């Protein structure tokens, strides 16, 4: 954030930096692959996300 | 690198999570930080913690609140140098499982408020220019099922920023920050339908923990 607010040009950044790899998700071949792989697993992914959320809500 | 000392930064939702951590960091670097949030108790706690910070209760989904916020910051500090559009919420669930109210609330907070606050702040930059930071998400690049609508609002914010860069005056920079999963309150708040316990209200970034960054 500090780097953005002192930058001379507009920036687009992922945080942490290694998440830059997610930009590939907008590339057509990767998008098509995700459509095929993720769609059948969507209900399971929702369940997983809820479990993850509950783990955040519980005291650690 | 130029310094942040003396710059006036308005951070929406600077009372918890990423916003609160950012506010603390910028204040430590000498910025005058203005924060807002809906929960007065949490706002007070954040203001006690962050030196030289100023804040007011504000719901960014309410148009009158947005105008009041921008006016108050400009009056208080005499100018605004940067806007960090951080306030946002998550919605976990397939689109078909959400209510109409949930859909409009999410779009209101994650997109409409961002666009309108930016519109209100741009004239306050004046000839000096300034910085607008949009808090998007990696899900803008890779939308995933339980967060389809959320991802769409974040992709909207990303698109808005890219478009704005091509229409704002020289001297105005429009940045986009796309965090990966960070362990803050929003997911648990969404899943539990209530605010987390007070133990989750203190801010102390620690991480990474199991692939996520913990920001409480
Ligand atoms: N955590 C992640 O994994 C993650 C990943 C990618 C992007 N992001 C984005 O990062 C931003 C911050 O997220 P976070 O994880 O730090 O969330 P958080 O811990 O839930 O904090 C959200 C902040 O926004 C404020 N807020 C929410 N709704 C508001 C409203 N209508 N009006 C004014 N203030 C409001 C909250 O205060 P009150 O509740 O008191 O109003 C709080 O200060 C969001 O835009 C989020 O989408 C988060």
mmCIF file of C-alpha atoms and ligand atoms in Angstrom:
data_model
loop_
_atom_site.group_PDB
_atom_site.id
_atom_site.type_symbol
_atom_site.label_atom_id
_atom_site.label_comp_id
_atom_site.label_asym_id
_atom_site.label_seq_id
_atom_site.Cartn_x
_atom_site.Cartn_y
_atom_site.Cartn_z
ATOM 1 C CA UNK A 1 0.000 0.000 0.000
ATOM 2 C CA UNK A 2 2.838 2.346 0.898
ATOM 3 C CA UNK A 3 4.478 1.637 -2.468
ATOM 4 C CA UNK A 4 1.221 2.519 -4.261
ATOM 5 C CA UNK A 5 0.789 5.788 -2.391
ATOM 6 C CA UNK A 6 4.331 6.903 -3.227
ATOM 7 C CA UNK A 7 4.376 5.598 -6.816
ATOM 8 C CA UNK A 8 4.823 7.859 -9.844
ATOM 9 C CA UNK A 9 2.646 5.603 -11.995
ATOM 10 C CA UNK A 10 -0.575 3.683 -11.445
ATOM 11 C CA UNK A 11 0.036 0.135 -10.233
ATOM 12 C CA UNK A 12 -1.863 -3.150 -10.141
ATOM 13 C CA UNK A 13 -0.437 -5.526 -7.539
ATOM 14 C CA UNK A 14 -1.256 -8.867 -5.972
ATOM 15 C CA UNK A 15 -0.604 -9.370 -2.249
ATOM 16 C CA UNK A 16 1.392 -11.460 -1.445
ATOM 17 C CA UNK A 17 3.338 -11.080 -4.689
ATOM 18 C CA UNK A 18 3.187 -14.773 -5.622
ATOM 19 C CA UNK A 19 -0.579 -14.388 -6.114
ATOM 20 C CA UNK A 20 0.343 -12.583 -9.367
ATOM 21 C CA UNK A 21 0.035 -16.094 -10.811
ATOM 22 C CA UNK A 22 -3.764 -15.640 -10.512
ATOM 23 C CA UNK A 23 -3.594 -13.252 -13.480
ATOM 24 C CA UNK A 24 -3.361 -16.382 -15.608
ATOM 25 C CA UNK A 25 -6.993 -16.987 -14.654
ATOM 26 C CA UNK A 26 -8.064 -14.333 -17.169
ATOM 27 C CA UNK A 27 -6.211 -16.076 -20.003
ATOM 28 C CA UNK A 28 -8.688 -17.873 -22.286
ATOM 29 C CA UNK A 29 -7.123 -21.381 -22.233
ATOM 30 C CA UNK A 30 -6.932 -21.315 -18.420
ATOM 31 C CA UNK A 31 -10.500 -19.978 -18.194
ATOM 32 C CA UNK A 32 -11.748 -22.844 -20.361
ATOM 33 C CA UNK A 33 -9.860 -25.388 -18.273
ATOM 34 C CA UNK A 34 -11.310 -23.940 -15.050
ATOM 35 C CA UNK A 35 -14.833 -24.070 -16.532
ATOM 36 C CA UNK A 36 -14.403 -27.781 -17.165
ATOM 37 C CA UNK A 37 -12.726 -28.641 -13.855
ATOM 38 C CA UNK A 38 -14.490 -26.357 -11.378
ATOM 39 C CA UNK A 39 -18.131 -26.616 -12.517
ATOM 40 C CA UNK A 40 -18.665 -30.257 -11.438
ATOM 41 C CA UNK A 41 -16.933 -29.580 -8.106
ATOM 42 C CA UNK A 42 -18.750 -26.347 -7.281
ATOM 43 C CA UNK A 43 -20.956 -27.768 -4.504
ATOM 44 C CA UNK A 44 -17.959 -29.420 -2.850
ATOM 45 C CA UNK A 45 -16.011 -26.148 -3.116
ATOM 46 C CA UNK A 46 -18.836 -24.241 -1.402
ATOM 47 C CA UNK A 47 -18.797 -26.820 1.418
ATOM 48 C CA UNK A 48 -15.036 -26.478 1.778
ATOM 49 C CA UNK A 49 -15.271 -22.685 1.874
ATOM 50 C CA UNK A 50 -17.876 -22.864 4.630
ATOM 51 C CA UNK A 51 -15.692 -25.204 6.652
ATOM 52 C CA UNK A 52 -12.767 -22.809 6.218
ATOM 53 C CA UNK A 53 -14.966 -19.910 7.336
ATOM 54 C CA UNK A 54 -16.074 -21.805 10.445
ATOM 55 C CA UNK A 55 -12.423 -22.462 11.311
ATOM 56 C CA UNK A 56 -11.814 -18.691 11.098
ATOM 57 C CA UNK A 57 -14.766 -18.048 13.395
ATOM 58 C CA UNK A 58 -13.656 -20.517 16.045
ATOM 59 C CA UNK A 59 -11.119 -19.367 18.635
ATOM 60 C CA UNK A 60 -7.629 -20.638 17.744
ATOM 61 C CA UNK B 1 10.926 6.961 -2.911
ATOM 62 C CA UNK B 2 8.738 9.886 -1.935
ATOM 63 C CA UNK B 3 7.525 10.200 1.612
ATOM 64 C CA UNK B 4 4.055 9.779 3.066
ATOM 65 C CA UNK B 5 4.714 12.304 5.808
ATOM 66 C CA UNK B 6 1.956 14.879 6.012
ATOM 67 C CA UNK B 7 -0.239 13.329 3.322
ATOM 68 C CA UNK B 8 -3.942 13.016 4.068
ATOM 69 C CA UNK B 9 -5.255 9.515 3.385
ATOM 70 C CA UNK B 10 -8.911 8.531 3.678
ATOM 71 C CA UNK B 11 -9.302 4.784 4.258
ATOM 72 C CA UNK B 12 -12.837 3.436 4.145
ATOM 73 C CA UNK B 13 -13.395 0.608 6.594
ATOM 74 C CA UNK B 14 -10.163 1.361 8.412
ATOM 75 C CA UNK B 15 -11.549 -0.035 11.664
ATOM 76 C CA UNK B 16 -10.733 -3.722 11.106
ATOM 77 C CA UNK B 17 -8.719 -6.188 9.086
ATOM 78 C CA UNK B 18 -6.674 -4.969 6.141
ATOM 79 C CA UNK B 19 -7.930 -1.390 6.474
ATOM 80 C CA UNK B 20 -6.935 -1.104 10.113
ATOM 81 C CA UNK B 21 -3.510 -2.583 9.494
ATOM 82 C CA UNK B 22 -3.030 -0.218 6.556
ATOM 83 C CA UNK B 23 -4.137 2.782 8.631
ATOM 84 C CA UNK B 24 -1.666 1.891 11.352
ATOM 85 C CA UNK B 25 1.172 1.458 8.857
ATOM 86 C CA UNK B 26 0.488 4.724 7.056
ATOM 87 C CA UNK B 27 0.152 6.641 10.327
ATOM 88 C CA UNK B 28 3.474 5.196 11.447
ATOM 89 C CA UNK B 29 4.947 6.612 8.236
ATOM 90 C CA UNK B 30 3.705 10.092 9.074
ATOM 91 C CA UNK B 31 0.447 10.213 7.104
ATOM 92 C CA UNK B 32 -2.687 11.878 8.481
ATOM 93 C CA UNK B 33 -5.155 9.029 8.371
ATOM 94 C CA UNK B 34 -8.953 9.306 8.256
ATOM 95 C CA UNK B 35 -10.913 6.100 8.759
ATOM 96 C CA UNK B 36 -14.568 5.132 8.873
ATOM 97 C CA UNK B 37 -16.772 2.168 9.719
ATOM 98 C CA UNK B 38 -20.320 1.488 10.869
ATOM 99 C CA UNK B 39 -19.487 0.167 14.336
ATOM 100 C CA UNK B 40 -18.779 3.050 16.740
ATOM 101 C CA UNK B 41 -17.190 0.839 19.389
ATOM 102 C CA UNK B 42 -14.699 -0.592 16.929
ATOM 103 C CA UNK B 43 -14.021 2.827 15.450
ATOM 104 C CA UNK B 44 -13.176 4.160 18.907
ATOM 105 C CA UNK B 45 -10.851 1.224 19.556
ATOM 106 C CA UNK B 46 -9.050 1.804 16.249
ATOM 107 C CA UNK B 47 -8.687 5.529 16.938
ATOM 108 C CA UNK B 48 -7.188 4.802 20.351
ATOM 109 C CA UNK B 49 -4.696 2.471 18.742
ATOM 110 C CA UNK B 50 -3.624 4.544 15.735
ATOM 111 C CA UNK B 51 -1.736 7.732 16.543
ATOM 112 C CA UNK B 52 -2.977 10.922 14.844
ATOM 113 C CA UNK B 53 -5.852 9.076 13.184
ATOM 114 C CA UNK B 54 -9.243 10.695 12.839
ATOM 115 C CA UNK B 55 -12.474 8.871 12.113
ATOM 116 C CA UNK B 56 -16.213 8.988 11.863
ATOM 117 C CA UNK B 57 -19.065 6.517 11.797
ATOM 118 C CA UNK B 58 -20.264 6.103 8.246
ATOM 119 C CA UNK B 59 -22.051 3.509 6.165
ATOM 120 C CA UNK B 60 -20.547 3.789 2.695
ATOM 121 C CA UNK B 61 -23.679 2.277 1.144
ATOM 122 C CA UNK B 62 -25.644 5.396 2.159
ATOM 123 C CA UNK B 63 -25.152 8.222 -0.387
ATOM 124 C CA UNK B 64 -25.604 10.982 2.225
ATOM 125 C CA UNK B 65 -23.009 9.314 4.485
ATOM 126 C CA UNK B 66 -20.513 9.239 1.632
ATOM 127 C CA UNK B 67 -20.914 12.954 0.991
ATOM 128 C CA UNK B 68 -20.714 13.707 4.718
ATOM 129 C CA UNK B 69 -17.516 11.673 5.007
ATOM 130 C CA UNK B 70 -15.677 13.371 2.139
ATOM 131 C CA UNK B 71 -16.805 16.833 3.298
ATOM 132 C CA UNK B 72 -15.746 16.130 6.888
ATOM 133 C CA UNK B 73 -12.268 14.915 5.896
ATOM 134 C CA UNK B 74 -11.688 17.889 3.577
ATOM 135 C CA UNK B 75 -12.824 20.298 6.321
ATOM 136 C CA UNK B 76 -10.790 18.633 9.018
ATOM 137 C CA UNK B 77 -7.476 18.403 7.101
ATOM 138 C CA UNK B 78 -7.955 21.087 4.457
ATOM 139 C CA UNK B 79 -7.350 18.610 1.632
ATOM 140 C CA UNK B 80 -7.361 14.928 0.622
ATOM 141 C CA UNK B 81 -4.286 13.379 -1.003
ATOM 142 C CA UNK B 82 -5.372 9.764 -1.259
ATOM 143 C CA UNK B 83 -8.448 7.573 -1.048
ATOM 144 C CA UNK B 84 -8.157 3.897 -0.154
ATOM 145 C CA UNK B 85 -11.410 2.184 -1.153
ATOM 146 C CA UNK B 86 -11.040 -0.652 1.311
ATOM 147 C CA UNK B 87 -14.492 -1.181 2.897
ATOM 148 C CA UNK B 88 -15.961 -4.343 1.489
ATOM 149 C CA UNK B 89 -17.818 -7.481 2.357
ATOM 150 C CA UNK B 90 -17.797 -11.087 1.255
ATOM 151 C CA UNK B 91 -20.778 -13.311 0.463
ATOM 152 C CA UNK B 92 -20.258 -17.021 0.506
ATOM 153 C CA UNK B 93 -22.873 -18.885 -1.470
ATOM 154 C CA UNK B 94 -23.960 -19.693 -4.959
ATOM 155 C CA UNK B 95 -25.801 -16.825 -6.623
ATOM 156 C CA UNK B 96 -29.005 -18.864 -6.696
ATOM 157 C CA UNK B 97 -28.887 -19.281 -2.907
ATOM 158 C CA UNK B 98 -28.617 -15.544 -2.147
ATOM 159 C CA UNK B 99 -31.598 -13.267 -1.478
ATOM 160 C CA UNK B 100 -32.242 -10.174 -3.587
ATOM 161 C CA UNK B 101 -31.265 -8.009 -0.600
ATOM 162 C CA UNK B 102 -27.946 -9.793 -0.219
ATOM 163 C CA UNK B 103 -27.203 -9.258 -3.894
ATOM 164 C CA UNK B 104 -27.922 -5.533 -3.806
ATOM 165 C CA UNK B 105 -26.119 -4.977 -0.483
ATOM 166 C CA UNK B 106 -22.974 -6.649 -1.783
ATOM 167 C CA UNK B 107 -22.984 -4.658 -5.014
ATOM 168 C CA UNK B 108 -23.691 -1.467 -3.019
ATOM 169 C CA UNK B 109 -20.758 -1.856 -0.642
ATOM 170 C CA UNK B 110 -18.215 -3.456 -2.962
ATOM 171 C CA UNK B 111 -18.891 -1.520 -6.136
ATOM 172 C CA UNK B 112 -21.383 1.384 -6.003
ATOM 173 C CA UNK B 113 -19.796 2.910 -2.895
ATOM 174 C CA UNK B 114 -16.326 2.613 -4.430
ATOM 175 C CA UNK B 115 -17.360 4.309 -7.668
ATOM 176 C CA UNK B 116 -19.276 7.093 -5.940
ATOM 177 C CA UNK B 117 -16.662 7.834 -3.270
ATOM 178 C CA UNK B 118 -14.027 8.048 -5.986
ATOM 179 C CA UNK B 119 -16.257 10.469 -7.900
ATOM 180 C CA UNK B 120 -16.622 12.598 -4.762
ATOM 181 C CA UNK B 121 -12.923 12.601 -3.879
ATOM 182 C CA UNK B 122 -11.423 13.317 -7.321
ATOM 183 C CA UNK B 123 -12.296 17.061 -7.261
ATOM 184 C CA UNK B 124 -10.730 17.335 -3.783
ATOM 185 C CA UNK B 125 -7.322 16.375 -5.226
ATOM 186 C CA UNK B 126 -7.207 19.647 -7.150
ATOM 187 C CA UNK B 127 -4.157 20.518 -9.227
ATOM 188 C CA UNK B 128 -1.846 18.621 -6.822
ATOM 189 C CA UNK B 129 -3.203 15.299 -8.016
ATOM 190 C CA UNK B 130 -3.529 12.312 -5.716
ATOM 191 C CA UNK B 131 -3.876 8.565 -5.389
ATOM 192 C CA UNK B 132 -6.919 6.324 -5.494
ATOM 193 C CA UNK B 133 -6.420 2.753 -4.314
ATOM 194 C CA UNK B 134 -9.049 0.164 -5.166
ATOM 195 C CA UNK B 135 -9.081 -2.921 -2.958
ATOM 196 C CA UNK B 136 -9.959 -5.661 -5.412
ATOM 197 C CA UNK B 137 -9.109 -9.352 -5.000
ATOM 198 C CA UNK B 138 -7.327 -12.181 -6.798
ATOM 199 C CA UNK B 139 -10.849 -13.536 -7.281
ATOM 200 C CA UNK B 140 -11.312 -10.745 -9.851
ATOM 201 C CA UNK B 141 -8.858 -12.719 -12.003
ATOM 202 C CA UNK B 142 -10.036 -16.192 -10.961
ATOM 203 C CA UNK B 143 -13.722 -16.195 -9.962
ATOM 204 C CA UNK B 144 -14.641 -19.261 -7.926
ATOM 205 C CA UNK B 145 -18.087 -20.720 -7.135
ATOM 206 C CA UNK B 146 -18.953 -19.677 -3.570
ATOM 207 C CA UNK B 147 -17.733 -16.169 -4.329
ATOM 208 C CA UNK B 148 -19.085 -15.627 -7.857
ATOM 209 C CA UNK B 149 -20.958 -12.430 -7.054
ATOM 210 C CA UNK B 150 -18.179 -11.157 -4.796
ATOM 211 C CA UNK B 151 -15.646 -11.873 -7.553
ATOM 212 C CA UNK B 152 -17.809 -10.000 -10.041
ATOM 213 C CA UNK B 153 -17.900 -6.908 -7.788
ATOM 214 C CA UNK B 154 -14.116 -7.075 -7.444
ATOM 215 C CA UNK B 155 -13.683 -7.505 -11.216
ATOM 216 C CA UNK B 156 -15.922 -4.446 -11.587
ATOM 217 C CA UNK B 157 -13.632 -2.477 -9.287
ATOM 218 C CA UNK B 158 -10.598 -3.623 -11.286
ATOM 219 C CA UNK B 159 -12.257 -2.582 -14.554
ATOM 220 C CA UNK B 160 -13.252 0.760 -13.068
ATOM 221 C CA UNK B 161 -9.666 1.438 -12.042
ATOM 222 C CA UNK B 162 -8.269 0.546 -15.468
ATOM 223 C CA UNK B 163 -10.825 2.799 -17.161
ATOM 224 C CA UNK B 164 -10.246 5.653 -14.711
ATOM 225 C CA UNK B 165 -6.513 5.647 -15.414
ATOM 226 C CA UNK B 166 -7.391 6.684 -18.944
ATOM 227 C CA UNK B 167 -9.718 9.523 -18.009
ATOM 228 C CA UNK B 168 -8.372 11.205 -14.870
ATOM 229 C CA UNK B 169 -6.094 14.276 -15.096
ATOM 230 C CA UNK B 170 -2.317 13.881 -15.063
ATOM 231 C CA UNK B 171 -1.125 13.627 -11.500
ATOM 232 C CA UNK B 172 -3.917 11.315 -10.397
ATOM 233 C CA UNK B 173 -2.832 7.683 -10.007
ATOM 234 C CA UNK B 174 -5.306 4.856 -9.747
ATOM 235 C CA UNK B 175 -3.938 1.703 -8.146
ATOM 236 C CA UNK B 176 -5.459 -1.733 -7.713
ATOM 237 C CA UNK B 177 -4.470 -4.042 -4.866
ATOM 238 C CA UNK B 178 -5.543 -7.662 -5.278
ATOM 239 C CA UNK B 179 -5.057 -9.602 -2.034
ATOM 240 C CA UNK B 180 -5.151 -13.369 -1.915
ATOM 241 C CA UNK B 181 -7.036 -15.001 0.978
ATOM 242 C CA UNK B 182 -6.257 -13.145 4.193
ATOM 243 C CA UNK B 183 -7.554 -14.377 7.479
ATOM 244 C CA UNK B 184 -9.786 -11.489 8.555
ATOM 245 C CA UNK B 185 -13.295 -11.279 9.946
ATOM 246 C CA UNK B 186 -15.336 -11.041 6.812
ATOM 247 C CA UNK B 187 -15.567 -14.707 5.978
ATOM 248 C CA UNK B 188 -16.427 -15.786 9.506
ATOM 249 C CA UNK B 189 -18.843 -12.868 9.900
ATOM 250 C CA UNK B 190 -20.571 -13.904 6.710
ATOM 251 C CA UNK B 191 -20.768 -17.547 7.665
ATOM 252 C CA UNK B 192 -21.898 -16.971 11.229
ATOM 253 C CA UNK B 193 -24.239 -14.099 10.387
ATOM 254 C CA UNK B 194 -22.939 -12.164 13.393
ATOM 255 C CA UNK B 195 -19.969 -10.110 14.421
ATOM 256 C CA UNK B 196 -17.059 -12.178 15.697
ATOM 257 C CA UNK B 197 -16.148 -12.141 19.365
ATOM 258 C CA UNK B 198 -14.141 -9.249 20.744
ATOM 259 C CA UNK B 199 -11.002 -11.388 20.587
ATOM 260 C CA UNK B 200 -11.161 -10.891 16.819
ATOM 261 C CA UNK B 201 -11.304 -7.140 17.090
ATOM 262 C CA UNK B 202 -7.718 -6.411 17.857
ATOM 263 C CA UNK B 203 -5.452 -5.853 14.906
ATOM 264 C CA UNK B 204 -2.176 -7.666 14.769
ATOM 265 C CA UNK B 205 -1.063 -8.998 11.430
ATOM 266 C CA UNK B 206 0.643 -12.334 11.802
ATOM 267 C CA UNK B 207 1.206 -14.771 9.058
ATOM 268 C CA UNK B 208 1.338 -16.621 6.889
ATOM 269 C CA UNK B 209 -0.722 -19.286 8.634
ATOM 270 C CA UNK B 210 -1.774 -22.337 6.647
ATOM 271 C CA UNK B 211 -1.448 -20.499 3.353
ATOM 272 C CA UNK B 212 -3.405 -17.483 4.509
ATOM 273 C CA UNK B 213 -2.287 -14.254 6.118
ATOM 274 C CA UNK B 214 -3.825 -13.550 9.473
ATOM 275 C CA UNK B 215 -5.033 -10.012 10.017
ATOM 276 C CA UNK B 216 -7.189 -9.628 13.069
HETATM 277 N N1 LIG C 1 -9.672 -10.932 3.708
HETATM 278 C C1 LIG C 1 -9.499 -11.414 2.508
HETATM 279 O O1 LIG C 1 -9.232 -12.600 2.309
HETATM 280 C C2 LIG C 1 -9.608 -10.494 1.315
HETATM 281 C C3 LIG C 1 -9.139 -10.965 0.082
HETATM 282 C C4 LIG C 1 -9.231 -10.134 -1.019
HETATM 283 C C5 LIG C 1 -9.787 -8.874 -0.895
HETATM 284 N N2 LIG C 1 -10.254 -8.438 0.303
HETATM 285 C C6 LIG C 1 -10.865 -7.117 0.365
HETATM 286 O O2 LIG C 1 -10.165 -6.304 1.285
HETATM 287 C C7 LIG C 1 -11.061 -5.365 1.870
HETATM 288 C C8 LIG C 1 -10.962 -5.426 3.384
HETATM 289 O O3 LIG C 1 -11.331 -6.728 3.771
HETATM 290 P P1 LIG C 1 -11.043 -7.304 5.234
HETATM 291 O O4 LIG C 1 -10.753 -8.736 5.042
HETATM 292 O O5 LIG C 1 -10.074 -6.453 5.959
HETATM 293 O O6 LIG C 1 -12.506 -7.167 5.869
HETATM 294 P P2 LIG C 1 -12.974 -6.970 7.401
HETATM 295 O O7 LIG C 1 -11.932 -7.452 8.345
HETATM 296 O O8 LIG C 1 -14.347 -7.537 7.468
HETATM 297 O O9 LIG C 1 -13.068 -5.371 7.534
HETATM 298 C C9 LIG C 1 -13.962 -4.672 6.733
HETATM 299 C C10 LIG C 1 -13.925 -3.216 7.119
HETATM 300 O O10 LIG C 1 -14.879 -2.517 6.302
HETATM 301 C C11 LIG C 1 -15.836 -1.886 7.134
HETATM 302 N N3 LIG C 1 -17.122 -1.906 6.458
HETATM 303 C C12 LIG C 1 -17.809 -2.976 5.994
HETATM 304 N N4 LIG C 1 -18.977 -2.576 5.447
HETATM 305 C C13 LIG C 1 -19.002 -1.223 5.560
HETATM 306 C C14 LIG C 1 -19.946 -0.224 5.191
HETATM 307 N N5 LIG C 1 -21.099 -0.528 4.588
HETATM 308 N N6 LIG C 1 -19.656 1.067 5.473
HETATM 309 C C15 LIG C 1 -18.500 1.404 6.080
HETATM 310 N N7 LIG C 1 -17.579 0.516 6.466
HETATM 311 C C16 LIG C 1 -17.833 -0.787 6.212
HETATM 312 C C17 LIG C 1 -15.828 -2.690 8.430
HETATM 313 O O11 LIG C 1 -16.258 -1.919 9.550
HETATM 314 P P3 LIG C 1 -17.798 -2.042 10.105
HETATM 315 O O12 LIG C 1 -18.183 -3.488 10.038
HETATM 316 O O13 LIG C 1 -17.749 -1.482 11.476
HETATM 317 O O14 LIG C 1 -18.613 -1.199 9.193
HETATM 318 C C18 LIG C 1 -14.349 -2.988 8.552
HETATM 319 O O15 LIG C 1 -13.656 -1.863 9.055
HETATM 320 C C19 LIG C 1 -12.444 -5.698 1.338
HETATM 321 O O16 LIG C 1 -12.749 -4.861 0.253
HETATM 322 C C20 LIG C 1 -12.287 -7.133 0.867
HETATM 323 O O17 LIG C 1 -13.199 -7.446 -0.152
HETATM 324 C C21 LIG C 1 -10.171 -9.234 1.417
#
